[in-house]
Amino acid sequence: MKAFITVIGKDKVGIIAAVSGLLADNNINIEDISQTVMQGTFTMIMAVDISGTELNFEELSAELGKAGDKLGIEIAIRHEDIFNAMHTV
Amino acid sequence: MINRNEIMETVRMIREHHLDIRTITMGLTLFDCISDDGGRTAEKVYEKIVREAGGLCATGEKISAMYGIPIVNKRVSVTPISLIGASSGAYLEIARAMDAAAREIGIDFIGGYSATVQKGATAGEIEFLRSIPEALSSTDKVCSSVNVASTRAGINMDAVRLCGEIVKETAYLTRDADSIGCAKFVVFANAVEDNPFMAGAFNGTGEADKVINVGVSGPGVVKTALETIPDGDLTEVSETIKKTAFKITRVGQLVARTASEILGAKFGIVDLSLAPTPQIGDSVAHILEEIGLEQVGAHGTTAALALLNDAVKKGGIMASSHVGGLSGAFIPVSEDAGMIAAAESGALTVNKLEAMTAVCSVGLDMIAVPGDTPAEVISAVIADEAAIGVVNNKTTAVRLIPVYGKKEGDVAVFGGLLGSAPIMPLSRISPVKFIRRGGRIAAPVHGNKN
């Protein structure tokens, strides 16, 4: 099962380390990462495979949210279906 | 493969422009709960709602986490209680059972304290209609609706007269809270059987049992899309709205399908209505202003709204396998920051709103009027709206709140999604004789289609 994680906030040291550490701890494989910094706002998109994790979506979303709160940034995860539904005919 | 821009577009729609799922509504049939014993009927109604819809809120939370999109309301709609209580006559007992069940399972509202009397009413139905004010004032979550007209049947003016009295009595019984009971009561022409929105949701007799109907939202998303083409002509405006409506509706379809699977229910419809909230950036009025009106209510408002409504439908219809419900732009005054501002400044009048209802769904909605408005005037407003619906072969509705003790210039405050509204004046010229004549207004020629 594939999902996309989006990270949005003020750029600082350790964002990728924190997110990827959390994902590794929960057996989630990162398939692709892209990031940009525009006018000081850091935006990262990660494509991840969540079939290996024992956490359900609600738990995963809460864990990422907590990590985001610690860093003062917004971290969200969404199942790929919402993007496919919205952007493909 | 989805690209970066598309991912960020979705994320922005949700976090910045208030894209949400306005409601997941489960339709339940209650025919299997009928008994000639009122207590037994109420008990079965309670049990069925709790049993079948008990997982609705948890499912909503689960889907919300999965797709990272807010699901604002979880609701249930049931078979019109005028039918379910016909054998026992225990309408109020059933209303209380609905309210208790709704509280038990944690949903926001339950609709279906309803009757369809467009051509005539039985003695039982009249008794039911008279019970509505007490049902609304003695429960928290129960919503009520009455269909008084249809293009096929014409307008039942006796029911229209009675509905004016129901509105007034409900306003009085809930006078301590700015007559909020009236916010839970809507009078329809051409009511639809699969509407997921309150106060008018009921599960029609032609519906299956355990059906999921989903209402989407997203006025802010449409407005933001239009901001990117400030100099586009109206064809571009329409195309932009269509594309946006397609995307919004696809999310509704996804949520409806997922919810149906999880709950073991049938997928009913996606309702395309653009439903505003009082939050800044979630207003239908502001879309019309973005199209080019200085303020909603200006001449041109009806045309701009017609364009918007049509484009939303055209974009949405292809995005969902089954579109239904009300599917249009809502213009509830108290629930839309732009409408409230226009009503306060005098730009928007009830007369203009009435014209707007001819081209959009759904009607004169959430309009606060002076508390001393006579019942016959309320009835006459309902009759006018019903005539627009019947003649134009569309759904129209009236949800007026004659706020007890308040007059033009005052403000009624309902709170939450229901918002607040300035008291808008109605004409003081008397329609009393017309309303008291009673009888029926015949179906229009084009109602006789066969």
Coordinates of C-alpha atoms in Angstrom, one line a residue:
Chain A
M1 CA 0.0 0.0 0.0
K2 CA 1.4 3.3 -1.0
A3 CA 1.0 6.7 0.5
F4 CA 2.5 10.2 0.3
I5 CA 3.9 12.1 3.2
T6 CA 4.1 15.9 2.9
V7 CA 6.2 18.0 5.2
I8 CA 5.6 21.8 5.1
G9 CA 7.2 24.3 7.4
K10 CA 10.2 26.5 8.2
D11 CA 13.5 25.0 7.0
K12 CA 15.8 23.7 9.8
V13 CA 18.4 21.1 10.5
G14 CA 17.2 17.5 11.1
I15 CA 13.8 17.4 9.3
I16 CA 14.6 14.6 6.9
A17 CA 16.5 12.7 9.7
A18 CA 13.6 12.9 12.0
V19 CA 11.0 11.8 9.5
S20 CA 13.1 9.1 7.9
G21 CA 14.1 7.8 11.4
L22 CA 10.5 7.5 12.4
L23 CA 9.6 5.7 9.2
A24 CA 12.6 3.3 9.6
D25 CA 11.5 2.5 13.1
N26 CA 8.1 1.5 11.8
N27 CA 9.3 -0.6 8.9
I28 CA 8.1 1.9 6.2
N29 CA 10.1 2.0 3.0
I30 CA 10.8 5.4 1.3
E31 CA 10.5 5.0 -2.4
D32 CA 11.0 8.6 -3.5
I33 CA 11.8 11.9 -2.0
S34 CA 11.7 15.4 -3.4
Q35 CA 12.1 18.6 -1.6
T36 CA 12.3 22.3 -2.3
V37 CA 12.8 25.4 -0.2
M38 CA 10.9 28.4 -1.5
Q39 CA 11.1 31.8 0.4
G40 CA 12.2 30.0 3.5
T41 CA 9.3 27.4 3.4
F42 CA 10.5 23.9 3.3
T43 CA 8.3 21.4 1.3
M44 CA 9.1 17.8 1.1
I45 CA 7.1 15.0 -0.5
M46 CA 7.9 11.4 0.2
A47 CA 6.4 8.4 -1.6
V48 CA 6.3 5.5 0.9
D49 CA 5.3 1.9 1.0
I50 CA 3.4 1.2 4.2
S51 CA 2.5 -2.5 3.7
G52 CA 5.3 -3.5 6.1
T53 CA 4.2 -1.4 9.1
E54 CA 2.1 -2.7 12.0
L55 CA 0.6 0.8 12.6
N56 CA -2.8 1.6 11.0
F57 CA -3.3 4.9 9.2
E58 CA -4.8 6.7 12.2
E59 CA -1.8 5.7 14.4
L60 CA 0.7 6.5 11.7
S61 CA -0.9 9.9 11.1
A62 CA -0.8 10.6 14.8
E63 CA 2.9 9.6 15.1
L64 CA 3.9 11.8 12.2
G65 CA 1.8 14.6 13.6
K66 CA 3.6 14.4 17.0
A67 CA 7.0 14.4 15.3
G68 CA 5.9 17.5 13.3
D69 CA 4.8 19.3 16.5
K70 CA 8.2 18.7 18.0
L71 CA 9.9 20.2 15.0
G72 CA 7.4 23.0 14.6
I73 CA 6.4 21.8 11.1
E74 CA 3.4 20.1 9.6
I75 CA 3.7 16.5 8.6
A76 CA 0.8 14.7 7.0
I77 CA 0.3 11.3 5.4
R78 CA -2.4 10.5 2.8
H79 CA -3.2 7.3 1.0
E80 CA -2.3 7.5 -2.7
D81 CA -5.9 6.9 -3.7
I82 CA -6.9 10.5 -2.9
F83 CA -4.3 11.9 -5.4
N84 CA -5.2 9.3 -8.0
A85 CA -8.9 10.0 -7.7
M86 CA -8.4 13.7 -7.9
H87 CA -5.9 13.9 -10.8
T88 CA -6.7 11.1 -13.1
V89 CA -9.8 10.9 -15.3
Chain B
M1 CA 2.3 8.5 -11.7
I2 CA 1.1 11.5 -9.8
N3 CA 3.5 14.4 -10.0
R4 CA 4.7 16.8 -7.3
N5 CA 2.4 19.7 -8.4
E6 CA -0.6 17.5 -8.3
I7 CA 0.2 16.3 -4.8
M8 CA 0.8 19.8 -3.5
E9 CA -2.4 21.0 -5.2
T10 CA -4.4 18.5 -3.2
V11 CA -2.6 19.3 0.0
R12 CA -3.2 23.0 -0.5
M13 CA -6.9 22.5 -1.3
I14 CA -7.3 20.8 2.1
R15 CA -5.0 22.8 4.4
E16 CA -5.5 26.3 2.9
H17 CA -8.8 26.3 1.0
H18 CA -11.1 24.4 3.3
L19 CA -11.7 21.4 1.0
D20 CA -13.6 18.9 3.1
I21 CA -16.2 16.2 3.1
R22 CA -19.2 18.0 4.5
T23 CA -21.1 14.9 5.4
I24 CA -21.3 11.2 5.2
T25 CA -25.0 10.4 5.6
M26 CA -26.3 6.9 6.1
G27 CA -29.8 6.3 4.8
L28 CA -31.8 3.7 6.8
T29 CA -35.2 2.3 6.0
L30 CA -37.4 1.9 9.1
F31 CA -40.3 0.0 7.6
D32 CA -39.2 -3.1 9.5
C33 CA -39.7 -1.2 12.8
I34 CA -43.4 -0.5 12.4
S35 CA -45.7 -1.8 15.1
D36 CA -49.1 -0.7 16.3
D37 CA -47.6 -0.4 19.7
G38 CA -45.8 3.0 19.9
G39 CA -43.3 2.0 22.6
R40 CA -42.4 -1.1 20.6
T41 CA -41.9 1.0 17.4
A42 CA -39.7 3.5 19.2
E43 CA -37.6 0.7 20.7
K44 CA -37.1 -1.0 17.3
V45 CA -36.2 2.4 15.7
Y46 CA -33.6 3.0 18.4
E47 CA -32.1 -0.5 18.1
K48 CA -31.9 -0.4 14.3
I49 CA -30.2 3.0 14.2
V50 CA -27.7 2.0 16.9
R51 CA -27.1 -1.4 15.2
E52 CA -26.7 -0.3 11.6
A53 CA -25.1 3.1 12.0
G54 CA -23.1 2.5 15.2
G55 CA -19.9 2.3 13.3
L56 CA -20.5 5.5 11.2
C57 CA -18.4 7.9 13.3
A58 CA -15.5 5.5 13.7
T59 CA -15.6 4.9 10.0
G60 CA -15.6 8.6 9.3
E61 CA -12.5 9.1 11.6
K62 CA -10.8 6.2 9.8
I63 CA -11.3 7.6 6.4
S64 CA -10.4 11.1 7.5
A65 CA -7.0 9.8 8.7
M66 CA -6.5 7.7 5.6
Y67 CA -7.0 10.5 3.1
G68 CA -6.0 13.3 5.4
I69 CA -9.2 15.2 4.7
P70 CA -11.7 16.5 7.4
I71 CA -15.1 14.9 7.4
V72 CA -17.2 17.5 9.1
N73 CA -20.5 15.7 9.8
K74 CA -21.7 12.2 10.2
R75 CA -25.4 11.9 9.9
V76 CA -28.3 9.4 9.5
S77 CA -31.4 9.8 7.5
V78 CA -34.4 7.6 7.9
T79 CA -37.8 6.7 6.3
P80 CA -40.3 9.5 6.8
I81 CA -41.6 9.1 10.4
S82 CA -45.1 10.1 9.2
L83 CA -45.2 6.6 7.7
I84 CA -43.3 4.7 10.4
G85 CA -45.6 6.1 13.1
A86 CA -48.8 5.9 11.1
S87 CA -49.9 2.7 12.7
S88 CA -49.2 3.7 16.3
G89 CA -49.5 7.4 16.2
A90 CA -46.5 7.6 18.5
Y91 CA -44.6 10.2 16.5
L92 CA -43.1 12.0 19.4
E93 CA -42.0 8.8 21.1
I94 CA -40.2 7.9 17.9
A95 CA -38.6 11.4 17.7
R96 CA -37.2 10.9 21.2
A97 CA -35.9 7.4 20.2
M98 CA -34.2 8.9 17.2
D99 CA -32.6 11.6 19.3
A100 CA -31.4 9.0 21.9
A101 CA -30.0 6.8 19.2
A102 CA -28.2 9.7 17.5
R103 CA -26.6 10.7 20.9
E104 CA -25.6 7.1 21.6
I105 CA -23.7 6.7 18.3
G106 CA -22.3 10.2 18.4
I107 CA -23.6 11.5 15.0
D108 CA -24.3 15.2 14.4
F109 CA -27.9 15.1 13.2
I110 CA -30.6 12.6 12.3
G111 CA -33.1 13.5 9.6
G112 CA -36.4 12.1 8.6
Y113 CA -39.0 13.5 10.9
S114 CA -40.7 14.1 7.7
A115 CA -43.8 13.9 5.6
T116 CA -44.6 14.1 1.9
V117 CA -48.0 15.7 1.5
Q118 CA -47.6 17.5 -1.9
K119 CA -51.1 16.4 -3.0
G120 CA -52.9 15.7 0.2
A121 CA -52.5 14.7 3.8
T122 CA -54.2 11.9 5.8
A123 CA -55.6 12.5 9.2
G124 CA -52.5 10.8 10.6
E125 CA -50.2 13.0 8.6
I126 CA -51.9 16.2 9.9
E127 CA -51.5 14.9 13.4
F128 CA -47.8 14.3 12.5
L129 CA -47.3 17.8 11.1
R130 CA -48.8 19.3 14.3
S131 CA -46.3 17.3 16.4
I132 CA -43.3 18.9 14.6
P133 CA -42.8 21.9 16.8
E134 CA -42.7 19.8 20.0
A135 CA -40.5 17.2 18.4
L136 CA -38.0 19.9 17.4
S137 CA -38.0 21.7 20.7
S138 CA -37.8 18.6 22.8
T139 CA -34.9 17.0 20.9
D140 CA -31.4 18.2 20.0
K141 CA -30.4 16.2 16.9
V142 CA -33.7 15.5 15.1
C143 CA -34.3 17.3 11.8
S144 CA -37.7 17.6 10.1
S145 CA -38.9 18.3 6.6
V146 CA -42.2 18.5 4.8
N147 CA -42.7 18.2 1.0
V148 CA -45.7 20.4 0.1
A149 CA -45.4 20.6 -3.6
S150 CA -44.2 18.8 -6.7
T151 CA -44.2 19.4 -10.5
R152 CA -46.4 16.4 -10.9
A153 CA -48.9 17.2 -8.1
G154 CA -48.9 21.0 -7.8
I155 CA -48.9 22.7 -4.5
N156 CA -50.9 21.6 -1.4
M157 CA -51.8 25.0 -0.1
D158 CA -53.5 23.6 3.0
A159 CA -50.1 22.0 3.9
V160 CA -48.4 25.3 3.1
R161 CA -50.6 27.2 5.5
L162 CA -50.0 24.6 8.2
C163 CA -46.2 24.8 7.7
G164 CA -46.3 28.6 8.3
E165 CA -47.9 27.8 11.7
I166 CA -45.4 25.1 12.4
V167 CA -42.5 27.5 11.8
K168 CA -44.0 30.1 14.1
E169 CA -44.8 27.6 16.9
T170 CA -41.3 26.1 16.7
A171 CA -39.8 29.7 16.9
Y172 CA -41.8 30.3 20.0
L173 CA -41.0 27.0 21.7
T174 CA -37.2 27.6 21.1
R175 CA -37.4 31.3 21.9
D176 CA -34.6 31.0 24.5
A177 CA -32.1 30.2 21.8
D178 CA -33.0 32.6 19.1
S179 CA -35.7 30.3 17.8
I180 CA -33.0 27.8 16.6
G181 CA -35.6 25.0 16.3
C182 CA -36.5 26.5 13.0
A183 CA -33.0 25.8 11.7
K184 CA -33.9 22.1 12.0
F185 CA -37.1 22.4 9.8
V186 CA -37.3 22.8 6.1
V187 CA -40.3 22.9 3.7
F188 CA -39.7 21.5 0.2
A189 CA -41.1 21.5 -3.3
N190 CA -39.8 18.5 -5.3
A191 CA -38.0 17.0 -2.3
V192 CA -35.3 14.5 -3.2
E193 CA -35.1 11.1 -1.5
D194 CA -31.3 10.8 -1.3
N195 CA -30.3 14.2 0.1
P196 CA -27.4 13.9 2.6
F197 CA -27.7 17.5 3.8
M198 CA -29.7 18.7 6.8
A199 CA -32.3 19.7 7.7
G200 CA -33.9 18.1 4.7
A201 CA -32.4 14.6 4.6
F202 CA -34.7 11.6 4.7
N203 CA -34.4 8.2 3.3
G204 CA -37.2 8.1 0.7
T205 CA -39.5 5.1 0.2
G206 CA -37.8 4.3 -3.1
E207 CA -34.4 3.9 -1.4
A208 CA -32.7 0.8 -0.4
D209 CA -31.7 0.1 3.2
K210 CA -28.3 1.2 4.6
V211 CA -27.2 3.5 1.8
I212 CA -24.3 5.9 2.0
N213 CA -24.8 9.4 0.5
V214 CA -21.9 11.9 0.6
G215 CA -21.9 15.6 0.4
V216 CA -18.8 17.4 -0.6
S217 CA -17.8 21.0 -0.1
G218 CA -15.2 23.4 -1.4
P219 CA -16.3 27.0 -2.1
G220 CA -12.9 28.1 -1.1
V221 CA -11.2 25.8 -3.6
V222 CA -13.4 27.2 -6.4
K223 CA -12.7 30.8 -5.4
T224 CA -9.0 30.1 -5.3
A225 CA -9.0 28.5 -8.7
L226 CA -10.8 31.6 -10.1
E227 CA -8.2 33.9 -8.6
T228 CA -5.7 32.5 -11.1
I229 CA -7.7 33.9 -14.0
P230 CA -8.6 37.4 -13.0
D231 CA -9.0 38.5 -16.6
G232 CA -10.4 35.3 -18.1
D233 CA -13.7 35.5 -20.0
L234 CA -16.8 33.7 -18.7
T235 CA -16.1 30.6 -20.8
E236 CA -12.7 30.3 -19.0
V237 CA -14.5 31.0 -15.7
S238 CA -16.9 28.1 -16.4
E239 CA -14.1 25.7 -17.5
T240 CA -12.1 26.5 -14.4
I241 CA -15.1 25.8 -12.1
K242 CA -15.8 22.6 -14.0
K243 CA -12.3 21.3 -13.6
T244 CA -12.3 22.2 -9.9
A245 CA -15.7 20.6 -9.3
F246 CA -14.4 17.4 -11.0
K247 CA -11.6 17.2 -8.5
I248 CA -13.7 17.9 -5.5
T249 CA -16.3 15.4 -6.5
R250 CA -13.7 12.7 -7.1
V251 CA -12.8 13.0 -3.5
G252 CA -16.5 12.6 -2.6
Q253 CA -16.8 9.5 -4.7
L254 CA -13.7 8.0 -3.1
V255 CA -14.9 8.7 0.4
A256 CA -18.4 7.4 -0.4
R257 CA -17.1 4.2 -1.9
T258 CA -14.6 3.6 0.9
A259 CA -17.3 4.3 3.6
S260 CA -19.8 1.9 1.9
E261 CA -17.2 -0.9 1.8
I262 CA -16.2 -0.5 5.4
L263 CA -19.8 -0.2 6.7
G264 CA -21.2 -3.0 4.5
A265 CA -23.6 -0.5 3.0
K266 CA -24.6 0.4 -0.5
F267 CA -23.1 3.4 -2.3
G268 CA -26.0 5.8 -3.0
I269 CA -24.9 9.1 -4.4
V270 CA -22.5 12.0 -4.2
D271 CA -24.2 15.3 -3.7
L272 CA -22.3 18.0 -5.7
S273 CA -23.6 20.9 -3.7
L274 CA -21.1 23.6 -2.9
A275 CA -21.8 24.0 0.8
P276 CA -20.4 27.1 2.5
T277 CA -19.6 27.6 6.2
P278 CA -19.3 30.9 8.1
Q279 CA -15.5 30.6 8.1
I280 CA -13.5 33.1 6.0
G281 CA -12.5 31.5 2.7
D282 CA -15.5 29.1 2.5
S283 CA -18.1 31.3 1.0
V284 CA -20.3 30.9 -2.1
A285 CA -20.9 34.6 -2.1
H286 CA -17.2 35.3 -2.4
I287 CA -17.1 33.1 -5.5
L288 CA -19.7 35.3 -7.1
E289 CA -17.8 38.3 -6.1
E290 CA -14.6 36.8 -7.6
I291 CA -16.5 36.3 -10.9
G292 CA -16.9 40.1 -10.9
L293 CA -19.7 41.4 -8.7
E294 CA -18.8 44.2 -6.3
Q295 CA -20.9 42.4 -3.7
V296 CA -23.4 39.6 -3.9
G297 CA -26.9 41.0 -4.4
A298 CA -25.9 43.3 -7.2
H299 CA -27.7 43.0 -10.5
G300 CA -25.9 40.1 -12.3
T301 CA -25.9 37.9 -9.2
T302 CA -28.6 35.6 -10.6
A303 CA -26.7 35.1 -13.9
A304 CA -23.3 34.6 -12.1
L305 CA -25.0 32.0 -9.8
A306 CA -26.6 30.2 -12.8
L307 CA -23.2 30.0 -14.4
L308 CA -21.6 28.7 -11.2
N309 CA -24.3 26.1 -10.6
D310 CA -24.2 24.8 -14.1
A311 CA -20.4 24.5 -14.2
V312 CA -20.3 22.7 -10.8
K313 CA -22.8 20.2 -12.1
K314 CA -21.0 19.7 -15.5
G315 CA -17.7 19.2 -13.7
G316 CA -19.1 16.9 -11.0
I317 CA -21.3 14.6 -13.0
M318 CA -18.4 12.9 -14.8
A319 CA -16.5 12.5 -11.6
S320 CA -19.1 10.3 -9.8
S321 CA -20.9 7.2 -10.9
H322 CA -24.0 8.4 -9.2
V323 CA -24.8 12.0 -8.6
G324 CA -27.9 13.0 -6.7
G325 CA -29.3 14.8 -3.7
L326 CA -29.6 18.5 -4.1
S327 CA -26.4 19.0 -6.2
G328 CA -26.1 22.8 -6.7
A329 CA -24.8 25.8 -4.9
F330 CA -26.2 26.5 -1.5
I331 CA -26.9 30.0 -0.5
P332 CA -27.7 29.8 3.2
V333 CA -27.5 33.4 4.5
S334 CA -26.3 32.7 8.1
E335 CA -23.8 30.0 7.0
D336 CA -21.9 32.1 4.5
A337 CA -19.6 35.0 5.5
G338 CA -20.1 36.8 2.2
M339 CA -23.9 36.5 2.4
I340 CA -24.0 37.7 5.9
A341 CA -21.9 40.8 5.0
A342 CA -24.1 41.5 2.0
A343 CA -27.3 41.1 4.0
E344 CA -25.8 43.5 6.7
S345 CA -24.9 46.1 4.2
G346 CA -28.3 46.0 2.5
A347 CA -26.8 44.7 -0.8
L348 CA -28.7 41.4 -0.5
T349 CA -32.4 41.3 0.0
V350 CA -34.9 38.5 0.4
N351 CA -36.3 39.4 -3.0
K352 CA -32.9 39.0 -4.7
L353 CA -32.4 35.7 -2.8
E354 CA -35.7 34.5 -4.1
A355 CA -34.6 35.2 -7.7
M356 CA -31.4 33.4 -7.0
T357 CA -33.3 30.3 -5.9
A358 CA -34.7 29.9 -9.4
V359 CA -31.2 29.0 -10.8
C360 CA -29.5 27.1 -7.9
S361 CA -30.2 24.7 -5.2
V362 CA -31.9 24.9 -3.0
G363 CA -34.0 27.8 -1.7
L364 CA -34.4 30.5 0.9
D365 CA -32.2 29.0 3.4
M366 CA -31.2 30.0 7.0
I367 CA -32.7 33.5 6.7
A368 CA -33.6 35.2 10.0
V369 CA -36.7 37.3 9.8
P370 CA -38.6 39.5 12.4
G371 CA -40.1 37.5 15.2
D372 CA -43.5 39.1 14.7
T373 CA -43.9 37.9 11.1
P374 CA -47.4 36.5 10.8
A375 CA -47.7 32.8 10.0
E376 CA -49.5 33.6 6.8
V377 CA -46.5 35.6 5.6
I378 CA -44.2 32.7 6.2
S379 CA -46.7 30.5 4.4
A380 CA -46.8 32.9 1.5
V381 CA -43.0 32.8 1.2
I382 CA -43.2 29.0 1.2
A383 CA -45.9 29.2 -1.6
D384 CA -43.7 31.5 -3.7
E385 CA -40.7 29.2 -3.4
A386 CA -42.9 26.2 -4.1
A387 CA -44.2 27.8 -7.2
I388 CA -40.6 28.5 -8.4
G389 CA -39.7 24.8 -7.8
V390 CA -42.9 23.4 -9.4
V391 CA -42.8 25.5 -12.5
N392 CA -39.1 25.1 -13.1
N393 CA -39.1 21.4 -12.3
K394 CA -36.5 21.8 -9.6
T395 CA -36.1 21.4 -5.8
T396 CA -36.8 24.5 -3.8
A397 CA -37.0 24.9 -0.1
V398 CA -37.7 27.4 2.7
R399 CA -35.9 27.5 6.0
L400 CA -36.9 30.8 7.6
I401 CA -36.3 31.6 11.2
P402 CA -38.7 34.2 12.6
V403 CA -36.5 35.0 15.6
Y404 CA -38.7 35.5 18.7
G405 CA -38.5 39.0 20.1
K406 CA -36.1 40.3 17.5
K407 CA -36.7 42.8 14.7
E408 CA -35.0 44.2 11.7
G409 CA -31.5 45.5 12.6
D410 CA -31.0 42.9 15.3
V411 CA -28.7 39.8 14.8
A412 CA -29.6 36.2 15.5
V413 CA -26.7 34.0 16.7
F414 CA -27.1 30.2 16.1
G415 CA -23.4 29.2 16.6
G416 CA -21.2 26.6 14.9
L417 CA -21.9 25.8 11.3
L418 CA -25.3 27.5 11.5
G419 CA -23.5 30.9 12.0
S420 CA -25.3 34.1 12.7
A421 CA -27.6 36.3 10.7
P422 CA -28.9 39.8 10.5
I423 CA -32.7 39.9 10.7
M424 CA -33.9 40.6 7.2
P425 CA -37.2 42.4 6.6
L426 CA -40.1 40.7 4.7
S427 CA -42.9 42.6 3.0
R428 CA -45.6 43.7 5.4
I429 CA -48.3 43.6 2.7
S430 CA -50.8 41.0 3.7
P431 CA -51.2 37.7 1.8
V432 CA -53.7 36.5 4.5
K433 CA -56.7 36.0 2.2
F434 CA -54.7 34.1 -0.4
I435 CA -53.3 31.7 2.2
R436 CA -56.6 31.2 4.0
R437 CA -58.4 30.2 0.8
G438 CA -56.7 26.8 1.1
G439 CA -57.0 24.0 -1.5
R440 CA -54.5 23.1 -4.2
I441 CA -52.6 24.9 -6.9
A442 CA -52.8 22.6 -9.9
A443 CA -49.8 21.0 -11.5
P444 CA -48.4 23.1 -14.4
V445 CA -49.0 21.9 -18.0
H446 CA -45.5 20.6 -18.2
G447 CA -46.1 18.5 -15.1
N448 CA -48.4 16.4 -17.3
K449 CA -45.7 14.8 -19.4
N450 CA -47.0 11.4 -20.3

